Short mmCIF file of C-alpha atoms in Angstrom, two decimals:
data_model
loop_
_atom_site.label_atom_id
_atom_site.label_comp_id
_atom_site.label_asym_id
_atom_site.label_seq_id
_atom_site.Cartn_x
_atom_site.Cartn_y
_atom_site.Cartn_z
CA UNK B 595 -13.82 -64.80 -79.24
CA UNK B 596 -15.19 -65.71 -75.81
CA UNK B 597 -15.87 -69.41 -75.18
CA UNK B 598 -19.51 -70.57 -75.41
CA UNK B 599 -20.50 -72.46 -72.22
CA UNK B 600 -23.52 -74.73 -72.25
CA UNK B 601 -25.44 -74.84 -69.05
CA UNK B 602 -28.07 -77.50 -68.57
CA UNK B 603 -31.00 -76.52 -66.38
CA UNK B 604 -31.30 -79.84 -64.52
CA UNK B 605 -34.42 -80.77 -62.59
CA UNK B 606 -37.00 -77.97 -63.09
CA UNK B 607 -38.47 -78.61 -59.60
CA UNK B 608 -35.15 -78.30 -57.77
CA UNK B 609 -32.70 -75.45 -57.33
CA UNK B 610 -31.13 -75.70 -60.69
CA UNK B 611 -32.64 -72.65 -62.28
CA UNK B 612 -32.22 -70.60 -59.10
CA UNK B 613 -28.50 -71.18 -58.79
CA UNK B 614 -28.05 -70.52 -62.54
CA UNK B 615 -30.01 -67.24 -62.38
CA UNK B 616 -28.10 -66.10 -59.34
CA UNK B 617 -24.72 -67.17 -60.87
CA UNK B 618 -25.46 -65.35 -64.12
CA UNK B 619 -26.81 -62.19 -62.50
CA UNK B 620 -23.35 -60.56 -62.23
CA UNK B 621 -22.56 -58.53 -65.31
CA UNK B 622 -18.96 -59.70 -65.48
CA UNK B 623 -20.03 -63.23 -66.51
CA UNK B 624 -20.54 -62.18 -70.13
CA UNK B 625 -17.06 -60.57 -70.08
CA UNK B 626 -15.35 -63.94 -69.84
CA UNK B 627 -17.79 -66.31 -71.74
CA UNK B 628 -20.99 -66.59 -73.62
CA UNK B 629 -23.39 -68.47 -71.33
CA UNK B 630 -26.13 -70.51 -72.93
CA UNK B 631 -28.82 -72.05 -70.72
CA UNK B 632 -30.61 -75.17 -72.16
CA UNK B 633 -34.15 -75.03 -70.86
CA UNK B 634 -37.38 -73.07 -71.26
CA UNK B 635 -38.11 -69.35 -70.91
CA UNK B 636 -41.47 -69.88 -69.19
CA UNK B 637 -39.94 -72.22 -66.63
CA UNK B 638 -37.08 -69.80 -66.07
CA UNK B 639 -39.59 -66.94 -65.56
CA UNK B 640 -41.39 -69.04 -62.92
CA UNK B 641 -38.11 -69.48 -60.98
CA UNK B 642 -37.13 -65.83 -61.53
CA UNK B 643 -40.32 -64.67 -59.74
CA UNK B 644 -39.27 -66.59 -56.59
CA UNK B 645 -36.02 -64.48 -56.34
CA UNK B 646 -35.28 -60.97 -55.21
CA UNK B 647 -37.22 -58.27 -57.04
CA UNK B 648 -33.99 -56.69 -58.37
CA UNK B 649 -33.37 -59.86 -60.34
CA UNK B 650 -36.81 -59.83 -62.07
CA UNK B 651 -35.54 -57.76 -64.96
CA UNK B 652 -32.85 -60.20 -66.08
CA UNK B 653 -32.95 -60.41 -69.81
CA UNK B 654 -32.26 -63.49 -71.92
CA UNK B 655 -31.79 -63.92 -75.64
CA UNK B 656 -34.30 -66.72 -76.14
CA UNK B 657 -33.43 -68.80 -79.30
CA UNK B 658 -34.27 -72.15 -80.92
CA UNK B 659 -30.75 -73.15 -81.80
CA UNK B 660 -27.15 -72.63 -80.71
CA UNK B 661 -26.46 -70.84 -83.95
CA UNK B 662 -28.59 -67.89 -82.79
CA UNK B 663 -26.82 -67.09 -79.59
CA UNK B 664 -25.23 -63.67 -79.12
CA UNK B 665 -21.92 -62.80 -77.52
CA UNK B 666 -22.29 -60.35 -74.60
CA UNK B 667 -25.81 -61.62 -73.84
CA UNK B 668 -27.32 -64.23 -71.54
CA UNK B 669 -28.80 -66.83 -73.92
CA UNK B 670 -31.42 -69.56 -73.59
CA UNK B 671 -31.94 -72.39 -76.07
CA UNK B 672 -35.51 -73.77 -75.81
CA UNK B 673 -35.50 -77.53 -75.23
CA UNK B 674 -38.94 -78.44 -73.93
CA UNK B 675 -42.45 -76.92 -74.24
CA UNK B 676 -43.96 -74.09 -72.27
CA UNK B 677 -46.62 -76.53 -70.94
CA UNK B 678 -44.04 -78.41 -68.94
CA UNK B 679 -45.50 -78.31 -65.35
CA UNK B 680 -43.36 -76.84 -62.57
CA UNK B 681 -44.04 -78.26 -59.09
CA UNK B 682 -41.37 -76.84 -56.88
CA UNK B 683 -39.87 -79.26 -54.40
CA UNK B 684 -41.52 -82.36 -55.89
CA UNK B 685 -40.04 -85.10 -58.09
CA UNK B 686 -42.16 -85.63 -61.20
CA UNK B 687 -41.77 -87.63 -64.44
CA UNK B 688 -42.15 -84.38 -66.39
CA UNK B 689 -39.18 -82.93 -64.57
CA UNK B 690 -37.06 -86.00 -65.39
CA UNK B 691 -38.03 -85.79 -69.03
CA UNK B 692 -37.24 -82.04 -69.21
CA UNK B 693 -33.82 -82.53 -67.51
CA UNK B 694 -32.88 -85.15 -70.04
CA UNK B 695 -33.98 -83.08 -73.05
CA UNK B 696 -31.80 -80.23 -71.82
CA UNK B 697 -28.80 -82.56 -71.36
CA UNK B 698 -29.26 -84.31 -74.66
CA UNK B 699 -29.49 -81.10 -76.54
CA UNK B 700 -26.46 -79.58 -74.96
CA UNK B 701 -24.40 -82.73 -75.60
CA UNK B 702 -25.44 -82.75 -79.26
CA UNK B 703 -24.24 -79.16 -79.62
CA UNK B 704 -20.98 -80.04 -77.93
CA UNK B 705 -20.40 -83.01 -80.19
CA UNK B 706 -20.96 -80.68 -83.17
CA UNK B 707 -18.22 -78.43 -81.83
CA UNK B 708 -20.50 -75.48 -81.16
CA UNK B 709 -19.91 -75.11 -77.51
CA UNK B 710 -16.57 -75.29 -75.71
CA UNK B 711 -17.56 -76.52 -72.26
CA UNK B 712 -20.49 -78.02 -70.37
CA UNK B 713 -21.83 -77.03 -66.93
CA UNK B 714 -24.65 -79.25 -65.59
CA UNK B 715 -27.18 -78.29 -62.99
CA UNK B 716 -28.34 -81.13 -60.63
CA UNK B 717 -30.64 -83.91 -61.94
CA UNK B 718 -32.76 -86.38 -60.01
CA UNK B 719 -31.13 -89.70 -60.85
CA UNK B 720 -34.46 -91.56 -60.33
CA UNK B 721 -36.99 -89.47 -62.27
CA UNK B 722 -34.68 -89.03 -65.33
CA UNK B 723 -34.54 -92.77 -65.93
CA UNK B 724 -35.99 -93.83 -69.31
CA UNK B 725 -35.15 -95.86 -72.36
CA UNK B 726 -32.74 -93.10 -73.36
CA UNK B 727 -31.19 -92.65 -69.93
CA UNK B 728 -30.28 -95.80 -68.07
CA UNK B 729 -27.31 -94.45 -66.06
CA UNK B 730 -26.52 -93.77 -62.42
CA UNK B 731 -25.52 -90.22 -63.03
CA UNK B 732 -24.13 -87.56 -65.39
CA UNK B 733 -20.61 -89.11 -65.36
CA UNK B 734 -21.72 -92.45 -66.66
CA UNK B 735 -23.96 -90.86 -69.43
CA UNK B 736 -21.24 -88.60 -70.61
CA UNK B 737 -18.85 -91.56 -70.81
CA UNK B 738 -21.34 -93.29 -73.11
CA UNK B 739 -21.77 -90.15 -75.29
CA UNK B 740 -18.17 -88.87 -75.55
CA UNK B 741 -16.00 -91.74 -74.44
CA UNK B 742 -15.10 -95.05 -76.06
CA UNK B 743 -14.12 -98.59 -74.82
CA UNK B 744 -10.47 -97.59 -74.57
CA UNK B 745 -11.13 -94.27 -72.72
CA UNK B 746 -11.41 -94.33 -68.93
CA UNK B 747 -13.70 -91.75 -67.28
CA UNK B 748 -13.05 -90.43 -63.78
CA UNK B 749 -15.38 -88.69 -61.31
CA UNK B 750 -13.44 -85.97 -59.52
CA UNK B 751 -14.35 -83.36 -56.92
CA UNK B 752 -12.16 -80.25 -56.74
CA UNK B 753 -12.01 -77.24 -54.49
CA UNK B 754 -9.40 -74.89 -52.96
CA UNK B 755 -9.04 -77.40 -50.09
CA UNK B 756 -8.43 -80.68 -52.05
CA UNK B 757 -9.10 -82.74 -55.07
CA UNK B 758 -10.71 -86.17 -54.66
CA UNK B 759 -11.23 -88.78 -57.39
CA UNK B 760 -13.10 -92.12 -57.13
CA UNK B 761 -12.35 -95.65 -58.14
CA UNK B 762 -16.04 -96.52 -57.87
CA UNK B 763 -18.63 -93.78 -58.61
CA UNK B 764 -22.32 -94.37 -57.77
CA UNK B 765 -21.80 -98.01 -56.77
CA UNK B 766 -23.85 -99.74 -54.09
CA UNK B 767 -21.64 -100.43 -51.06
CA UNK B 768 -22.31 -104.13 -51.35
CA UNK B 769 -20.64 -104.21 -54.75
CA UNK B 770 -17.61 -102.05 -54.01
CA UNK B 771 -15.13 -104.72 -52.90
CA UNK B 772 -15.77 -106.81 -56.00
CA UNK B 773 -15.10 -103.78 -58.22
CA UNK B 774 -11.78 -102.89 -56.60
CA UNK B 775 -9.11 -104.47 -58.78
CA UNK B 776 -5.46 -103.80 -59.46
CA UNK B 777 -6.08 -102.90 -63.07
CA UNK B 778 -9.05 -100.63 -62.28
CA UNK B 779 -7.00 -98.63 -59.74
CA UNK B 780 -4.13 -98.38 -62.15
CA UNK B 781 -6.40 -97.01 -64.97
CA UNK B 782 -7.80 -94.42 -62.59
CA UNK B 783 -4.43 -93.33 -61.47
CA UNK B 784 -3.33 -92.88 -65.12
CA UNK B 785 -6.38 -90.72 -65.87
CA UNK B 786 -5.92 -88.73 -62.60
CA UNK B 787 -2.27 -87.94 -63.40
CA UNK B 788 -3.12 -86.86 -66.93
CA UNK B 789 -5.95 -84.54 -65.81
CA UNK B 790 -3.81 -83.01 -63.10
CA UNK B 791 -1.13 -82.30 -65.70
CA UNK B 792 -3.30 -81.13 -68.57
CA UNK B 793 -6.35 -79.59 -66.85
CA UNK B 794 -4.69 -78.24 -63.73
CA UNK B 795 -1.15 -77.63 -64.99
CA UNK B 796 0.55 -79.67 -62.21
CA UNK B 797 3.63 -81.05 -63.97
CA UNK B 798 4.44 -83.77 -61.47
CA UNK B 799 1.41 -84.44 -59.26
CA UNK B 800 1.58 -86.36 -56.00
CA UNK B 801 -1.37 -88.62 -55.49
CA UNK B 802 -2.52 -90.29 -52.21
CA UNK B 803 -4.37 -93.59 -52.56
CA UNK B 804 -6.79 -94.57 -49.80
CA UNK B 805 -7.26 -98.02 -48.39
CA UNK B 806 -10.54 -99.94 -48.68
CA UNK B 807 -10.79 -101.39 -45.20
CA UNK B 808 -10.59 -99.77 -41.69
CA UNK B 809 -7.01 -99.20 -40.50
CA UNK B 810 -5.85 -100.18 -44.02
CA UNK B 811 -6.66 -103.75 -43.19
CA UNK B 812 -4.43 -103.98 -40.08
CA UNK B 813 -1.91 -106.06 -42.01
CA UNK B 814 -4.54 -108.46 -43.27
CA UNK B 815 -6.46 -108.87 -39.96
CA UNK B 816 -9.62 -107.11 -41.13
CA UNK B 817 -9.18 -107.22 -44.95
CA UNK B 818 -6.48 -108.19 -47.47
CA UNK B 819 -7.33 -105.90 -50.40
CA UNK B 820 -4.60 -103.45 -49.33
CA UNK B 821 -1.98 -106.14 -49.56
CA UNK B 822 -3.21 -108.08 -52.53
CA UNK B 823 -4.74 -105.36 -54.74
CA UNK B 824 -4.15 -101.69 -53.74
CA UNK B 825 -0.46 -101.82 -52.82
CA UNK B 826 0.49 -103.74 -55.98
CA UNK B 827 -1.42 -101.22 -58.04
CA UNK B 828 0.51 -98.41 -56.43
CA UNK B 829 3.76 -100.13 -57.11
CA UNK B 830 2.96 -100.58 -60.81
CA UNK B 831 1.91 -97.01 -60.99
CA UNK B 832 5.29 -95.93 -59.53
CA UNK B 833 6.91 -98.12 -62.22
CA UNK B 834 5.15 -95.95 -64.83
CA UNK B 835 6.40 -92.77 -63.32
CA UNK B 836 3.20 -91.96 -61.44
CA UNK B 837 3.92 -90.47 -58.00
CA UNK B 838 1.29 -92.42 -56.07
CA UNK B 839 1.56 -93.10 -52.25
CA UNK B 840 -0.44 -95.33 -49.78
CA UNK B 841 -2.63 -97.00 -49.13
CA UNK B 842 -3.77 -94.72 -46.29
CA UNK B 843 -6.43 -95.42 -43.79
CA UNK B 844 -9.14 -92.84 -44.66
CA UNK B 845 -10.05 -91.73 -41.19
CA UNK B 846 -6.54 -91.00 -40.11
CA UNK B 847 -5.58 -89.53 -43.43
CA UNK B 848 -8.35 -86.88 -43.37
CA UNK B 849 -8.42 -86.48 -39.64
CA UNK B 850 -4.65 -85.61 -39.43
CA UNK B 851 -4.97 -83.32 -42.53
CA UNK B 852 -2.52 -85.27 -44.58
CA UNK B 853 -4.43 -84.39 -47.71
CA UNK B 854 -2.65 -80.96 -47.78
CA UNK B 855 0.56 -82.72 -48.77
CA UNK B 856 -0.90 -84.09 -52.03
CA UNK B 857 -2.32 -82.69 -55.25
CA UNK B 858 -5.10 -85.21 -55.33
CA UNK B 859 -6.61 -88.13 -53.39
CA UNK B 860 -7.90 -91.41 -54.98
CA UNK B 861 -10.68 -92.82 -52.84
CA UNK B 862 -12.00 -96.28 -53.30
CA UNK B 863 -15.74 -95.44 -53.17
CA UNK B 864 -18.22 -92.48 -53.21
CA UNK B 865 -18.78 -91.71 -49.59
CA UNK B 866 -15.19 -92.41 -48.48
CA UNK B 867 -13.98 -89.47 -50.56
CA UNK B 868 -17.03 -87.19 -50.75
CA UNK B 869 -17.98 -87.03 -47.04
CA UNK B 870 -14.67 -85.45 -45.96
CA UNK B 871 -14.58 -83.35 -49.17
CA UNK B 872 -18.04 -81.85 -48.56
CA UNK B 873 -17.46 -81.53 -44.83
CA UNK B 874 -14.63 -79.18 -45.59
CA UNK B 875 -16.26 -77.34 -48.53
CA UNK B 876 -19.79 -77.52 -49.87
CA UNK B 877 -19.00 -75.05 -52.67
CA UNK B 878 -16.76 -77.47 -54.55
CA UNK B 879 -17.04 -78.67 -58.15
CA UNK B 880 -17.76 -82.06 -59.73
CA UNK B 881 -15.37 -82.41 -62.68
CA UNK B 882 -15.50 -85.31 -65.20
CA UNK B 883 -11.92 -86.22 -66.06
CA UNK B 884 -10.66 -88.40 -68.88
CA UNK B 885 -13.04 -87.24 -71.62
CA UNK B 886 -12.22 -85.08 -74.64
CA UNK B 887 -14.88 -82.56 -73.49
CA UNK B 888 -14.89 -80.32 -70.44
CA UNK B 889 -17.76 -80.84 -68.03
CA UNK B 890 -18.22 -79.43 -64.53
CA UNK B 891 -21.22 -79.37 -62.09
CA UNK B 892 -22.06 -78.03 -58.66
CA UNK B 893 -21.14 -80.57 -55.97
CA UNK B 894 -24.73 -80.74 -54.60
CA UNK B 895 -28.04 -82.23 -55.64
CA UNK B 896 -31.51 -80.94 -56.52
CA UNK B 897 -32.20 -79.71 -52.94
CA UNK B 898 -35.96 -80.02 -53.27
CA UNK B 899 -36.36 -78.66 -49.72
CA UNK B 900 -34.89 -75.33 -50.73
CA UNK B 901 -36.66 -74.98 -54.11
CA UNK B 902 -38.64 -71.76 -54.55
CA UNK B 903 -37.51 -70.32 -51.23
CA UNK B 904 -34.66 -68.11 -52.50
CA UNK B 905 -32.29 -69.78 -50.08
CA UNK B 906 -30.03 -71.74 -52.37
CA UNK B 907 -26.38 -70.63 -52.73
CA UNK B 908 -24.96 -70.18 -56.19
CA UNK B 909 -21.35 -70.43 -54.91
CA UNK B 910 -20.78 -73.97 -56.09
CA UNK B 911 -22.35 -73.18 -59.56
CA UNK B 912 -20.09 -70.16 -59.92
CA UNK B 913 -17.07 -72.31 -59.05
CA UNK B 914 -18.21 -74.91 -61.63
CA UNK B 915 -18.63 -72.18 -64.32
CA UNK B 916 -15.25 -70.61 -63.78
CA UNK B 917 -13.48 -73.93 -63.34
CA UNK B 918 -14.78 -74.93 -66.74
CA UNK B 919 -13.29 -71.77 -68.26
CA UNK B 920 -10.00 -72.31 -66.38
CA UNK B 921 -9.67 -75.90 -67.60
CA UNK B 922 -10.41 -74.74 -71.13
CA UNK B 923 -7.50 -72.32 -70.93
CA UNK B 924 -5.25 -74.86 -69.14
CA UNK B 925 -5.77 -77.50 -71.86
CA UNK B 926 -4.76 -75.00 -74.47
CA UNK B 927 -1.65 -74.03 -72.49
CA UNK B 928 -0.76 -77.71 -71.93
CA UNK B 929 -1.14 -78.53 -75.59
CA UNK B 930 1.13 -75.61 -76.53
CA UNK B 931 3.75 -76.61 -74.03
CA UNK B 932 3.77 -80.22 -75.13
CA UNK B 933 3.78 -79.36 -78.84
CA UNK B 934 7.38 -78.13 -78.56
CA UNK B 935 8.91 -79.84 -75.51
CA UNK B 936 12.39 -78.95 -74.37
CA UNK B 937 15.12 -81.46 -75.14
CA UNK B 938 16.97 -82.11 -71.85
CA UNK B 939 20.52 -83.52 -72.10
CA UNK B 940 21.44 -85.68 -69.15
CA UNK B 941 24.33 -84.14 -67.13
CA UNK B 942 26.24 -85.77 -64.31
CA UNK B 943 24.72 -84.87 -60.98
CA UNK B 944 27.01 -83.00 -58.59
CA UNK B 945 27.72 -84.61 -55.28
CA UNK B 946 25.49 -83.22 -52.48
CA UNK B 947 27.43 -81.04 -50.07
CA UNK B 948 27.20 -81.93 -46.48
CA UNK B 949 25.38 -79.75 -44.05
CA UNK B 950 22.32 -77.57 -43.85
CA UNK B 951 21.55 -77.59 -47.58
CA UNK B 952 20.31 -81.17 -47.46
CA UNK B 953 16.81 -81.45 -48.98
CA UNK B 954 14.96 -84.71 -47.84
CA UNK B 955 13.52 -86.98 -50.48
CA UNK B 956 9.75 -86.94 -51.18
CA UNK B 957 9.10 -90.03 -49.05
CA UNK B 958 9.97 -88.12 -45.91
CA UNK B 959 7.02 -85.73 -46.60
CA UNK B 960 4.51 -88.54 -46.40
#
């Protein structure tokens, strides 16, 4: 049976519907999953009419509940009324309400075990605010719905170029330094290692940790967090068997291309990690690590300036959709592997022969 993938429509006045429609237009999508858009058929039709004429005949199985979806079809679960006004390129309270209704309904179906993964189209973090949604983004909301006090959540961007995770997500820059603690960094490193192992099947991942201050603090001259917080956290992580290295000065690290030597990078705050990530690849995926559910999203926002112009690229959405499917399979593979682990008996290590066969230790690849 193909996995059922819930797709929230996001802000109805942005490019969410456009990238979803373009992403689902290819017939092979239904060969690998059963896609279910959470939105409204009339709103979808409005967006469909702004796209190429050849797409106007796209057919959806419009249903009221997830129990009515059909395999082999594009499905749409109705979440808000037909009267919801569409004002392309404009932020409105109605758009915020609709985006929350879509998200809430999809999460409810995921909690009930009726969908296997969640792909979220972009929301407007301002107009979605309400008594029900008081969060700074999807990641924090999903943590409240699916996580618990003992479960750490991690915002992570992934592409073919690199993977970047954050210690602080959508945190005002004036608050970042106060939120950087040894324990917080260590918790994030634990989650990052586990997601790299279980979700990306990297058995012993190498993680680079960035500094907070310019030039990694210049030995305390322009900041001491590297010496007092970040380096001790890395040392403790190493003691737990986590291959973490650093702290590295962010500008030199990315400028010299050192990220290619690591499986992931842990940045201290949002722009430190996401500016270089998106400069290299704007078709990446936002992945929420550390939760029992699988959630991905395009790595861009509502793009009001492109709404209704048939100019938005669906590449990031496509990557988000297929990453969700890949992670679903990887988790099953990881669970199977770990269910019956091999028992390794320690054997004496042979002495290393001298000469050309010498392999340098990991530290020399830093």
